[in-house]
Amino acid sequence: MTTQLNGVNLDQLVGTVNVIKEQPEIAKFQFRTNTRWLNGGHCQTEIQSFYGAGNEDSSRDKPFIVDGDEPPVLLGENHGPNAVEILLHALASCISVGFTYNAAAQGIKVENLGLSLEGDIDLHGFLGLSDNVRPGYENIRLTRKIKADASEEQLKELWEYAQKTSPVLDIIRNPVPVSVELESI
Amino acid sequence: MTTQLNGVNLDQLVGTVNVIKEQPEIAKFQFRTNTRWLNGGHCQTEIQSFYGAGNEDSSRDKPFIVDGDEPPVLLGENHGPNAVEILLHALASCISVGFTYNAAAQGIKVENLGLSLEGDIDLHGFLGLSDNVRPGYENIRLTRKIKADASEEQLKELWEYAQKTSPVLDIIRNPVPVSVELESI
């Protein structure tokens, strides 16, 4: 018998935390993607293997295939969302996991969770038309709708905790070093 | 007749740049996503409308649907790539667009472009087990394979330019403010 809340296996959650407390190395993960440019704004990414919990993961029989493209106004053909759109999804997905997992850990049942995101960007940066305009989002707004079996106070605390521990929110709010290597073809 | 290179419409590219030089407001874009938590680690995001070039875009008849989930080792069911994996795709997609568009603008034909990304993350941060470990990636490595009709020197310059003007690389390397609002359900 397993104890589930919000679709999260609580036994496994507690077990994972306890194993990491005893073997800190278990917490080291490496995620990977492989992207091929196809044509114009269109690229395709394969996502399958990763290293974590001391092993190469083998849970995925085949890769996830994700398409990226631009809309026509940005010279693409809408084969997929563009890079800054999918980045907003990454943030929402991260917050969704963190909020519902931590709610489960605290015995809070989540009925509904909706996250709407907006990001403002000035293309002078991307187009190289101004050194005073950053290429990326100037700011991002996240609006959340939550229905859960908890007090306002509990939800506020949970929300603060989910923000503090969110990998993607950290990556967006704070600098991450990115190194670049060239491989001959 | 249109002039295309790397699948990029050069007339439209030059036209867009010229319009923005005359009307800087045209460069202001707002991108949006709507995410619903489904169960456990699984969420689904709809991506359709955006504002840009002075208008609400209407080029997409229906939304892109993107699934996010965790693998079983992170208590999910592999309905989609997780948040930090899709973030690597966002970076690769952004670099792919920037590199091939700017190559086209310079008359450089790109034959192949492949981008492999790796990100290292220690889950002590996400799991709230340490205040000394950041939740996000400690670092990201990008390996590129390029085959193009250009000298090493040209490619190096183009690559530097693509990095300097990449929205997602900027968002990852530098801080972006993220505000959070609560909407009652």
Short mmCIF file of C-alpha atoms in Angstrom, two decimals:
data_model
loop_
_atom_site.label_atom_id
_atom_site.label_comp_id
_atom_site.label_asym_id
_atom_site.label_seq_id
_atom_site.Cartn_x
_atom_site.Cartn_y
_atom_site.Cartn_z
CA MET A 1 0.00 0.00 0.00
CA THR A 2 1.29 3.44 -0.88
CA THR A 3 0.20 6.77 0.53
CA GLN A 4 -0.57 9.27 -2.24
CA LEU A 5 -1.54 12.91 -2.04
CA ASN A 6 -1.77 15.25 -5.07
CA GLY A 7 -0.63 12.25 -7.12
CA VAL A 8 2.66 12.23 -5.19
CA ASN A 9 3.86 9.01 -3.56
CA LEU A 10 4.60 10.20 -0.03
CA ASP A 11 6.52 7.06 0.96
CA GLN A 12 8.88 7.57 -1.96
CA LEU A 13 9.18 11.29 -1.19
CA VAL A 14 10.17 10.64 2.44
CA GLY A 15 12.40 7.74 1.36
CA THR A 16 14.24 9.91 -1.20
CA VAL A 17 14.86 12.67 1.33
CA ASN A 18 16.17 10.15 3.89
CA VAL A 19 18.51 8.48 1.40
CA ILE A 20 19.94 11.88 0.38
CA LYS A 21 20.53 12.78 4.02
CA GLU A 22 22.66 9.62 4.36
CA GLN A 23 24.32 9.75 0.91
CA PRO A 24 24.61 13.37 -0.27
CA GLU A 25 26.10 12.23 -3.62
CA ILE A 26 22.71 10.79 -4.58
CA ALA A 27 21.42 14.37 -5.02
CA LYS A 28 23.78 15.17 -7.91
CA PHE A 29 21.91 15.15 -11.23
CA GLN A 30 22.98 15.97 -14.78
CA PHE A 31 20.32 16.73 -17.39
CA ARG A 32 20.98 16.77 -21.15
CA THR A 33 19.44 17.82 -24.43
CA ASN A 34 20.44 17.39 -28.09
CA THR A 35 19.20 19.96 -30.58
CA ARG A 36 19.38 19.95 -34.37
CA TRP A 37 18.66 23.00 -36.46
CA LEU A 38 16.26 22.06 -39.30
CA ASN A 39 15.46 25.17 -41.33
CA GLY A 40 14.86 28.87 -40.70
CA GLY A 41 13.69 29.32 -37.11
CA HIS A 42 12.85 25.61 -36.75
CA CYS A 43 14.86 23.25 -34.55
CA GLN A 44 14.16 19.94 -32.87
CA THR A 45 15.41 18.75 -29.50
CA GLU A 46 15.69 15.19 -28.19
CA ILE A 47 15.48 14.74 -24.43
CA GLN A 48 16.00 11.28 -22.97
CA SER A 49 18.97 10.31 -20.80
CA PHE A 50 20.09 11.88 -17.56
CA TYR A 51 22.29 11.00 -14.63
CA GLY A 52 20.82 11.04 -11.15
CA ALA A 53 20.48 9.16 -7.88
CA GLY A 54 23.86 7.55 -8.59
CA ASN A 55 22.86 6.04 -11.94
CA GLU A 56 22.21 6.68 -15.60
CA ASP A 57 18.42 6.80 -15.82
CA SER A 58 16.77 4.21 -18.08
CA SER A 59 13.10 5.01 -17.52
CA ARG A 60 12.52 6.48 -20.98
CA ASP A 61 12.28 4.00 -23.86
CA LYS A 62 12.40 6.78 -26.42
CA PRO A 63 13.28 10.46 -26.38
CA PHE A 64 10.83 13.30 -25.98
CA ILE A 65 10.88 15.32 -29.21
CA VAL A 66 10.36 19.06 -28.77
CA ASP A 67 10.04 21.50 -31.68
CA GLY A 68 11.07 25.13 -31.49
CA ASP A 69 10.29 27.77 -34.09
CA GLU A 70 9.28 31.40 -34.50
CA PRO A 71 5.94 32.82 -35.65
CA PRO A 72 5.79 34.41 -39.12
CA VAL A 73 6.22 37.94 -37.73
CA LEU A 74 9.62 36.72 -36.48
CA LEU A 75 10.40 34.98 -39.78
CA GLY A 76 9.37 31.47 -38.75
CA GLU A 77 6.60 29.01 -39.59
CA ASN A 78 5.06 28.21 -36.19
CA HIS A 79 6.34 24.62 -36.02
CA GLY A 80 6.50 25.10 -32.25
CA PRO A 81 6.64 27.74 -29.52
CA ASN A 82 9.68 29.99 -29.56
CA ALA A 83 12.55 29.94 -27.11
CA VAL A 84 11.29 32.66 -24.76
CA GLU A 85 7.78 31.18 -24.73
CA ILE A 86 9.01 27.71 -23.81
CA LEU A 87 11.14 29.31 -21.10
CA LEU A 88 7.92 30.59 -19.48
CA HIS A 89 6.56 27.03 -19.59
CA ALA A 90 9.77 25.81 -17.90
CA LEU A 91 9.19 28.27 -15.06
CA ALA A 92 5.51 27.34 -14.66
CA SER A 93 6.28 23.60 -14.76
CA CYS A 94 8.94 24.03 -12.08
CA ILE A 95 6.67 26.02 -9.77
CA SER A 96 3.84 23.52 -10.34
CA VAL A 97 6.02 20.57 -9.24
CA GLY A 98 7.51 22.39 -6.27
CA PHE A 99 4.18 23.65 -5.00
CA THR A 100 2.23 20.39 -5.28
CA TYR A 101 5.08 18.17 -3.98
CA ASN A 102 5.63 20.38 -0.94
CA ALA A 103 1.87 20.63 -0.36
CA ALA A 104 1.74 16.81 -0.37
CA ALA A 105 4.64 16.65 2.10
CA GLN A 106 2.66 18.93 4.43
CA GLY A 107 -0.60 17.00 4.03
CA ILE A 108 -2.28 19.75 1.99
CA LYS A 109 -4.59 18.57 -0.79
CA VAL A 110 -4.41 20.75 -3.92
CA GLU A 111 -7.66 20.92 -5.92
CA ASN A 112 -6.59 23.31 -8.66
CA LEU A 113 -3.44 25.13 -9.60
CA GLY A 114 -3.20 27.47 -12.58
CA LEU A 115 -0.21 29.59 -13.52
CA SER A 116 -0.38 32.40 -16.10
CA LEU A 117 2.87 33.98 -17.19
CA GLU A 118 3.75 37.07 -19.18
CA GLY A 119 7.18 38.25 -20.23
CA ASP A 120 8.11 41.62 -21.74
CA ILE A 121 10.94 41.79 -24.23
CA ASP A 122 12.25 44.55 -26.48
CA LEU A 123 13.73 43.11 -29.67
CA HIS A 124 16.26 45.93 -30.05
CA GLY A 125 18.59 43.67 -28.02
CA PHE A 126 18.08 40.49 -30.05
CA LEU A 127 18.37 42.39 -33.33
CA GLY A 128 21.57 44.09 -32.22
CA LEU A 129 20.02 47.55 -32.73
CA SER A 130 20.87 48.89 -29.27
CA ASP A 131 23.54 48.20 -26.67
CA ASN A 132 21.27 49.72 -24.01
CA VAL A 133 18.50 47.14 -24.34
CA ARG A 134 19.09 43.68 -22.90
CA PRO A 135 18.30 40.77 -25.25
CA GLY A 136 16.26 38.87 -22.66
CA TYR A 137 13.03 39.54 -20.78
CA GLU A 138 12.95 42.88 -18.99
CA ASN A 139 10.55 41.32 -16.50
CA ILE A 140 8.28 38.33 -16.02
CA ARG A 141 4.90 38.33 -14.23
CA LEU A 142 3.41 35.18 -12.81
CA THR A 143 -0.24 35.06 -11.75
CA ARG A 144 -1.38 32.04 -9.78
CA LYS A 145 -4.81 30.62 -9.06
CA ILE A 146 -4.88 28.08 -6.28
CA LYS A 147 -7.64 26.08 -4.69
CA ALA A 148 -6.40 23.89 -1.86
CA ASP A 149 -7.47 22.48 1.45
CA ALA A 150 -5.42 24.93 3.52
CA SER A 151 -5.58 28.33 5.22
CA GLU A 152 -4.42 31.51 3.48
CA GLU A 153 -1.50 31.57 5.89
CA GLN A 154 -0.45 28.00 5.07
CA LEU A 155 -0.72 28.68 1.34
CA LYS A 156 1.34 31.84 1.63
CA GLU A 157 4.08 30.00 3.49
CA LEU A 158 4.01 27.11 1.03
CA TRP A 159 4.17 29.51 -1.86
CA GLU A 160 7.20 31.31 -0.39
CA TYR A 161 8.91 27.96 0.12
CA ALA A 162 8.12 26.80 -3.44
CA GLN A 163 9.66 30.02 -4.78
CA LYS A 164 12.75 29.76 -2.59
CA THR A 165 13.48 26.19 -3.72
CA SER A 166 12.47 26.41 -7.40
CA PRO A 167 15.37 25.51 -9.72
CA VAL A 168 14.05 27.46 -12.74
CA LEU A 169 13.04 30.52 -10.72
CA ASP A 170 16.58 30.54 -9.28
CA ILE A 171 18.07 30.20 -12.78
CA ILE A 172 15.98 33.16 -14.03
CA ARG A 173 16.38 35.42 -11.01
CA ASN A 174 20.10 34.73 -10.50
CA PRO A 175 23.10 34.25 -12.80
CA VAL A 176 24.13 30.77 -13.99
CA PRO A 177 27.51 30.31 -15.72
CA VAL A 178 27.21 28.90 -19.25
CA SER A 179 30.35 27.60 -20.94
CA VAL A 180 30.65 27.00 -24.65
CA GLU A 181 32.78 24.43 -26.42
CA LEU A 182 33.33 23.87 -30.11
CA GLU A 183 33.37 20.37 -31.52
CA SER A 184 34.52 19.87 -35.07
CA ILE A 185 32.00 18.30 -37.41
CA MET B 1 10.52 36.68 -55.76
CA THR B 2 11.99 36.40 -52.28
CA THR B 3 15.60 35.93 -51.33
CA GLN B 4 16.03 33.07 -48.88
CA LEU B 5 19.12 31.80 -47.07
CA ASN B 6 19.08 29.15 -44.32
CA GLY B 7 15.30 29.19 -44.71
CA VAL B 8 15.25 32.84 -43.66
CA ASN B 9 13.46 35.41 -45.80
CA LEU B 10 16.16 38.07 -46.17
CA ASP B 11 13.79 40.71 -47.57
CA GLN B 12 11.55 40.36 -44.52
CA LEU B 13 14.59 40.38 -42.20
CA VAL B 14 15.93 43.63 -43.66
CA GLY B 15 12.41 45.08 -43.78
CA THR B 16 11.79 44.29 -40.11
CA VAL B 17 15.05 45.88 -39.03
CA ASN B 18 14.28 49.01 -41.07
CA VAL B 19 10.75 49.36 -39.67
CA ILE B 20 12.08 49.05 -36.11
CA LYS B 21 14.68 51.73 -36.79
CA GLU B 22 11.84 54.10 -37.78
CA GLN B 23 9.30 52.96 -35.16
CA PRO B 24 11.09 51.69 -32.05
CA GLU B 25 7.74 50.75 -30.41
CA ILE B 26 7.36 47.94 -32.95
CA ALA B 27 10.12 46.04 -31.13
CA LYS B 28 8.13 45.65 -27.90
CA PHE B 29 6.81 42.08 -27.53
CA GLN B 30 4.91 40.33 -24.79
CA PHE B 31 4.86 36.51 -24.68
CA ARG B 32 2.41 34.47 -22.58
CA THR B 33 1.77 30.96 -21.33
CA ASN B 34 -1.08 29.33 -19.38
CA THR B 35 -0.26 26.27 -17.30
CA ARG B 36 -2.58 23.87 -15.49
CA TRP B 37 -1.39 21.36 -12.94
CA LEU B 38 -2.87 17.93 -13.74
CA ASN B 39 -1.56 15.39 -11.21
CA GLY B 40 1.68 14.68 -9.38
CA GLY B 41 4.56 16.15 -11.39
CA HIS B 42 2.42 16.50 -14.52
CA CYS B 43 1.30 19.86 -15.89
CA GLN B 44 0.18 21.11 -19.28
CA THR B 45 0.88 24.49 -20.84
CA GLU B 46 -1.01 26.25 -23.63
CA ILE B 47 0.98 28.70 -25.74
CA GLN B 48 -0.82 30.74 -28.40
CA SER B 49 -1.31 34.50 -28.24
CA PHE B 50 1.34 37.17 -27.97
CA TYR B 51 1.65 40.88 -28.57
CA GLY B 52 4.28 42.13 -30.97
CA ALA B 53 5.00 44.44 -33.90
CA GLY B 54 2.20 46.70 -32.66
CA ASN B 55 -0.51 44.02 -32.76
CA GLU B 56 -1.99 40.99 -31.07
CA ASP B 57 -0.68 38.10 -33.16
CA SER B 58 -3.28 35.91 -34.85
CA SER B 59 -1.04 33.50 -36.75
CA ARG B 60 -1.83 30.48 -34.56
CA ASP B 61 -5.23 28.85 -35.08
CA LYS B 62 -4.83 26.69 -32.00
CA PRO B 63 -2.46 26.65 -29.04
CA PHE B 64 0.70 24.61 -28.77
CA ILE B 65 0.21 22.09 -25.95
CA VAL B 66 3.35 21.30 -23.95
CA ASP B 67 3.50 18.65 -21.22
CA GLY B 68 5.84 18.85 -18.26
CA ASP B 69 6.47 16.02 -15.80
CA GLU B 70 9.20 14.33 -13.78
CA PRO B 71 10.75 10.89 -14.32
CA PRO B 72 9.88 8.15 -11.77
CA VAL B 73 13.10 8.71 -9.78
CA LEU B 74 11.73 12.22 -9.14
CA LEU B 75 8.22 10.91 -8.37
CA GLY B 76 6.70 11.55 -11.79
CA GLU B 77 5.44 9.46 -14.69
CA ASN B 78 7.43 10.78 -17.67
CA HIS B 79 4.49 12.50 -19.38
CA GLY B 80 7.01 15.05 -20.63
CA PRO B 81 10.49 16.46 -20.01
CA ASN B 82 10.98 18.18 -16.68
CA ALA B 83 11.37 21.91 -16.12
CA VAL B 84 15.18 22.05 -16.11
CA GLU B 85 15.39 19.83 -19.20
CA ILE B 86 13.00 22.00 -21.19
CA LEU B 87 14.99 25.03 -20.06
CA LEU B 88 18.05 23.55 -21.85
CA HIS B 89 15.91 23.19 -24.99
CA ALA B 90 14.89 26.87 -24.64
CA LEU B 91 18.55 27.86 -24.62
CA ALA B 92 19.44 25.67 -27.61
CA SER B 93 16.42 26.87 -29.60
CA CYS B 94 17.37 30.48 -28.93
CA ILE B 95 20.99 30.02 -29.99
CA SER B 96 19.87 28.09 -33.09
CA VAL B 97 17.61 30.95 -34.25
CA GLY B 98 20.15 33.66 -33.48
CA PHE B 99 23.00 31.87 -35.18
CA THR B 100 21.20 30.91 -38.39
CA TYR B 101 19.35 34.26 -38.77
CA ASN B 102 22.55 36.24 -38.33
CA ALA B 103 24.42 33.89 -40.65
CA ALA B 104 21.72 34.53 -43.27
CA ALA B 105 22.04 38.29 -42.76
CA GLN B 106 25.79 37.98 -43.46
CA GLY B 107 25.31 35.76 -46.51
CA ILE B 108 26.70 32.65 -44.76
CA LYS B 109 25.03 29.37 -45.68
CA VAL B 110 24.68 26.99 -42.71
CA GLU B 111 24.78 23.28 -43.63
CA ASN B 112 24.47 21.77 -40.17
CA LEU B 113 24.10 23.06 -36.65
CA GLY B 114 23.91 20.77 -33.62
CA LEU B 115 23.82 21.89 -30.00
CA SER B 116 24.36 19.50 -27.08
CA LEU B 117 23.68 20.82 -23.61
CA GLU B 118 24.39 19.52 -20.13
CA GLY B 119 23.37 21.06 -16.84
CA ASP B 120 24.56 20.06 -13.35
CA ILE B 121 22.18 20.38 -10.46
CA ASP B 122 22.35 19.30 -6.82
CA LEU B 123 18.89 18.51 -5.48
CA HIS B 124 19.77 19.53 -1.93
CA GLY B 125 18.52 23.00 -2.95
CA PHE B 126 15.20 21.89 -4.48
CA LEU B 127 14.51 19.53 -1.57
CA GLY B 128 15.25 22.26 0.97
CA LEU B 129 17.99 20.14 2.58
CA SER B 130 20.69 22.81 2.44
CA ASP B 131 20.80 26.60 2.39
CA ASN B 132 24.29 26.45 0.88
CA VAL B 133 23.24 24.72 -2.34
CA ARG B 134 21.39 26.78 -4.95
CA PRO B 135 18.18 25.20 -6.31
CA GLY B 136 19.10 25.85 -9.95
CA TYR B 137 21.86 24.64 -12.25
CA GLU B 138 25.35 25.13 -10.87
CA ASN B 139 26.56 25.39 -14.45
CA ILE B 140 25.54 24.64 -18.02
CA ARG B 141 27.81 23.43 -20.81
CA LEU B 142 26.96 23.90 -24.44
CA THR B 143 28.80 22.00 -27.17
CA ARG B 144 28.20 23.08 -30.74
CA LYS B 145 28.84 21.39 -34.05
CA ILE B 146 28.70 23.67 -37.04
CA LYS B 147 29.18 23.14 -40.74
CA ALA B 148 28.87 26.33 -42.71
CA ASP B 149 30.21 28.05 -45.77
CA ALA B 150 32.47 30.44 -43.85
CA SER B 151 35.98 30.79 -42.44
CA GLU B 152 36.81 29.86 -38.86
CA GLU B 153 37.23 33.56 -38.16
CA GLN B 154 33.80 34.45 -39.54
CA LEU B 155 32.17 31.63 -37.60
CA LYS B 156 33.87 32.70 -34.38
CA GLU B 157 32.66 36.27 -34.82
CA LEU B 158 29.14 35.12 -35.68
CA TRP B 159 29.11 32.84 -32.68
CA GLU B 160 30.16 35.65 -30.35
CA TYR B 161 27.44 37.85 -31.79
CA ALA B 162 24.79 35.13 -31.45
CA GLN B 163 25.75 34.73 -27.79
CA LYS B 164 25.75 38.47 -27.10
CA THR B 165 22.26 38.92 -28.55
CA SER B 166 20.58 35.68 -27.34
CA PRO B 167 17.50 36.41 -25.18
CA VAL B 168 17.58 33.08 -23.32
CA LEU B 169 21.36 33.11 -22.78
CA ASP B 170 20.95 36.60 -21.31
CA ILE B 171 18.09 35.40 -19.07
CA ILE B 172 20.21 32.50 -17.78
CA ARG B 173 23.49 34.37 -17.39
CA ASN B 174 21.96 37.52 -15.87
CA PRO B 175 19.16 38.23 -13.37
CA VAL B 176 15.58 38.84 -14.56
CA PRO B 177 12.99 40.19 -12.09
CA VAL B 178 10.00 37.88 -11.64
CA SER B 179 6.92 39.27 -9.88
CA VAL B 180 4.17 37.10 -8.44
CA GLU B 181 0.50 37.95 -8.10
CA LEU B 182 -2.31 35.99 -6.50
CA GLU B 183 -5.67 35.76 -8.20
CA SER B 184 -8.59 34.31 -6.25
CA ILE B 185 -10.17 31.22 -7.73
#
